[in-house]
mmCIF file of C-alpha atoms in Angstrom:
data_model
loop_
_atom_site.group_PDB
_atom_site.id
_atom_site.type_symbol
_atom_site.label_atom_id
_atom_site.label_comp_id
_atom_site.label_asym_id
_atom_site.label_seq_id
_atom_site.Cartn_x
_atom_site.Cartn_y
_atom_site.Cartn_z
ATOM 1 C CA ILE A 165 0.843 8.290 14.187
ATOM 2 C CA GLU A 166 0.096 7.475 17.594
ATOM 3 C CA GLY A 167 2.699 4.604 17.796
ATOM 4 C CA VAL A 168 -0.051 3.006 14.566
ATOM 5 C CA TRP A 169 2.019 2.377 11.519
ATOM 6 C CA LYS A 170 -0.730 4.035 8.617
ATOM 7 C CA ILE A 171 -0.204 4.852 5.110
ATOM 8 C CA THR A 172 0.389 8.741 4.606
ATOM 9 C CA HIS A 173 1.922 8.854 0.908
ATOM 10 C CA HIS A 174 1.170 5.652 -0.858
ATOM 11 C CA HIS A 175 4.870 3.717 0.632
ATOM 12 C CA SER A 176 5.626 6.691 2.874
ATOM 13 C CA SER A 177 4.434 6.398 6.472
ATOM 14 C CA VAL A 178 4.685 7.056 10.158
ATOM 15 C CA ARG A 179 8.198 4.810 11.605
ATOM 16 C CA PRO A 180 7.308 2.263 13.263
ATOM 17 C CA GLY A 181 10.200 0.856 14.123
ATOM 18 C CA ILE A 182 14.374 0.978 13.664
ATOM 19 C CA ASN A 183 15.147 -1.180 10.817
ATOM 20 C CA MET A 184 13.576 0.373 8.896
ATOM 21 C CA ARG A 185 14.046 -1.373 5.529
ATOM 22 C CA ASN A 186 13.008 -4.435 7.059
ATOM 23 C CA VAL A 187 9.951 -1.765 8.655
ATOM 24 C CA ALA A 188 8.841 -0.605 4.810
ATOM 25 C CA ARG A 189 8.916 -4.960 3.605
ATOM 26 C CA GLU A 190 6.697 -6.181 6.211
ATOM 27 C CA ASN A 191 4.414 -3.168 5.408
ATOM 28 C CA PHE A 192 4.134 -3.638 2.287
ATOM 29 C CA GLN A 193 3.828 -7.364 3.607
ATOM 30 C CA LYS A 194 1.398 -6.230 5.422
ATOM 31 C CA TRP A 195 -1.059 -4.687 3.079
ATOM 32 C CA ASN A 196 -0.456 -7.070 0.365
ATOM 33 C CA ASP A 197 -2.401 -9.511 3.084
ATOM 34 C CA ALA A 198 -5.290 -7.067 3.172
ATOM 35 C CA LEU A 199 -6.120 -7.094 -0.727
ATOM 36 C CA GLN A 200 -5.965 -11.216 0.024
ATOM 37 C CA THR A 201 -9.069 -11.420 1.710
ATOM 38 C CA LYS A 202 -10.490 -9.099 -0.983
ATOM 39 C CA ASP A 203 -12.347 -6.955 2.696
ATOM 40 C CA PRO A 204 -11.804 -3.334 0.947
ATOM 41 C CA LYS A 205 -11.999 -1.661 4.483
ATOM 42 C CA LYS A 206 -9.595 -3.928 5.581
ATOM 43 C CA VAL A 207 -7.082 -1.751 3.151
ATOM 44 C CA ALA A 208 -8.537 1.427 3.650
ATOM 45 C CA SER A 209 -8.243 1.094 7.370
ATOM 46 C CA LEU A 210 -4.307 0.630 6.663
ATOM 47 C CA TYR A 211 -4.322 4.498 5.165
ATOM 48 C CA SER A 212 -3.962 7.866 6.483
ATOM 49 C CA THR A 213 -7.447 9.826 7.637
ATOM 50 C CA SER A 214 -5.403 12.702 7.137
ATOM 51 C CA ASP A 215 -2.922 14.079 4.051
ATOM 52 C CA LEU A 216 -3.024 10.453 1.897
ATOM 53 C CA SER A 217 -2.760 10.884 -1.074
ATOM 54 C CA PHE A 218 -1.383 8.022 -3.620
ATOM 55 C CA LEU A 219 -2.369 7.066 -7.255
ATOM 56 C CA PRO A 220 -3.690 3.615 -7.344
ATOM 57 C CA THR A 221 -2.233 0.680 -9.774
ATOM 58 C CA VAL A 222 -6.123 0.298 -11.788
ATOM 59 C CA SER A 223 -7.558 3.626 -11.751
ATOM 60 C CA PRO A 224 -6.376 7.714 -13.611
ATOM 61 C CA GLU A 225 -7.920 9.509 -10.104
ATOM 62 C CA HIS A 226 -5.491 10.369 -7.403
ATOM 63 C CA ILE A 227 -6.562 9.395 -4.201
ATOM 64 C CA LYS A 228 -6.846 12.156 -1.494
ATOM 65 C CA ASP A 229 -9.790 11.044 1.499
ATOM 66 C CA LEU A 230 -10.135 7.613 2.742
ATOM 67 C CA ASP A 231 -14.231 7.592 1.628
ATOM 68 C CA ASN A 232 -12.298 7.113 -2.253
ATOM 69 C CA THR A 233 -9.728 5.105 -0.307
ATOM 70 C CA GLU A 234 -12.700 2.640 -0.099
ATOM 71 C CA ASP A 235 -14.432 2.876 -2.954
ATOM 72 C CA TYR A 236 -11.388 2.005 -4.403
ATOM 73 C CA PHE A 237 -10.197 -0.684 -2.917
ATOM 74 C CA THR A 238 -14.757 -2.263 -3.184
ATOM 75 C CA ALA A 239 -14.007 -2.957 -7.203
ATOM 76 C CA PHE A 240 -9.248 -3.600 -6.623
ATOM 77 C CA VAL A 241 -10.056 -6.550 -4.793
ATOM 78 C CA GLN A 242 -12.673 -8.227 -7.189
ATOM 79 C CA LYS A 243 -10.058 -8.678 -9.470
ATOM 80 C CA HIS A 244 -7.606 -10.407 -6.992
ATOM 81 C CA PRO A 245 -4.715 -8.462 -6.809
ATOM 82 C CA PHE A 246 -1.431 -9.732 -5.921
ATOM 83 C CA GLY A 247 1.959 -7.786 -5.118
ATOM 84 C CA THR A 248 5.345 -8.260 -5.547
ATOM 85 C CA ILE A 249 8.468 -5.721 -4.524
ATOM 86 C CA THR A 250 10.449 -5.701 -7.862
ATOM 87 C CA ASP A 251 12.531 -3.120 -6.545
ATOM 88 C CA ASP A 252 12.985 -1.035 -3.639
ATOM 89 C CA SER A 253 14.682 1.875 -1.552
ATOM 90 C CA VAL A 254 13.811 2.805 1.861
ATOM 91 C CA THR A 255 14.697 6.522 2.520
ATOM 92 C CA VAL A 256 14.058 7.959 6.397
ATOM 93 C CA PHE A 257 12.920 11.409 7.221
ATOM 94 C CA ASP A 258 13.700 13.145 10.567
ATOM 95 C CA ASP A 259 16.398 11.019 12.484
ATOM 96 C CA GLY A 260 13.870 7.548 11.698
ATOM 97 C CA GLU A 261 10.454 9.171 12.379
ATOM 98 C CA ALA A 262 9.106 8.859 9.051
ATOM 99 C CA TYR A 263 10.462 6.810 5.954
ATOM 100 C CA LEU A 264 9.788 7.138 2.031
ATOM 101 C CA HIS A 265 9.488 3.431 0.055
ATOM 102 C CA SER A 266 8.940 3.737 -3.342
ATOM 103 C CA GLY A 267 10.584 1.183 -6.032
ATOM 104 C CA MET A 268 9.026 -1.429 -9.251
ATOM 105 C CA TYR A 269 6.076 -3.045 -7.652
ATOM 106 C CA THR A 270 4.438 -5.560 -9.699
ATOM 107 C CA PHE A 271 0.835 -6.661 -9.622
ATOM 108 C CA GLU A 272 -0.738 -9.085 -10.436
ATOM 109 C CA LEU A 273 -4.306 -9.693 -11.311
ATOM 110 C CA GLY A 274 -6.786 -12.546 -11.456
ATOM 111 C CA GLU A 275 -6.682 -16.310 -9.490
ATOM 112 C CA GLY A 276 -4.625 -19.323 -10.073
ATOM 113 C CA ASP A 277 -3.026 -20.130 -13.292
ATOM 114 C CA ALA A 278 -4.945 -17.158 -14.801
ATOM 115 C CA ARG A 279 -3.352 -13.920 -12.728
ATOM 116 C CA ALA A 280 -1.785 -11.987 -15.293
ATOM 117 C CA PRO A 281 1.142 -8.930 -14.119
ATOM 118 C CA VAL A 282 -1.690 -5.398 -15.049
ATOM 119 C CA GLU A 283 0.152 -3.609 -17.875
#
């Protein structure tokens, strides 16, 4: 959006580059790195302020706005989350203007040796 990568629908983003598979994985890493800061504002800043829609990892809520995004990540980052891509695919739309990054992601919560997968 305006030349800056922002999440519009979780794992669907506006295109900032050419190799969409690499871009998608780099953007996932950027998001995961933001989680590691434990700063909910930093994580929420990666999400679009319009057309936002995602189902959180550890909440039954359907989040559709930035205020609820920050509220969710305020609690989530305290669980020390770390995500890895287990299996993914990237579908490109509008001649490379957007992509959908979907697949299986594993999230672990906790610190160090106490880290355990989300079930």
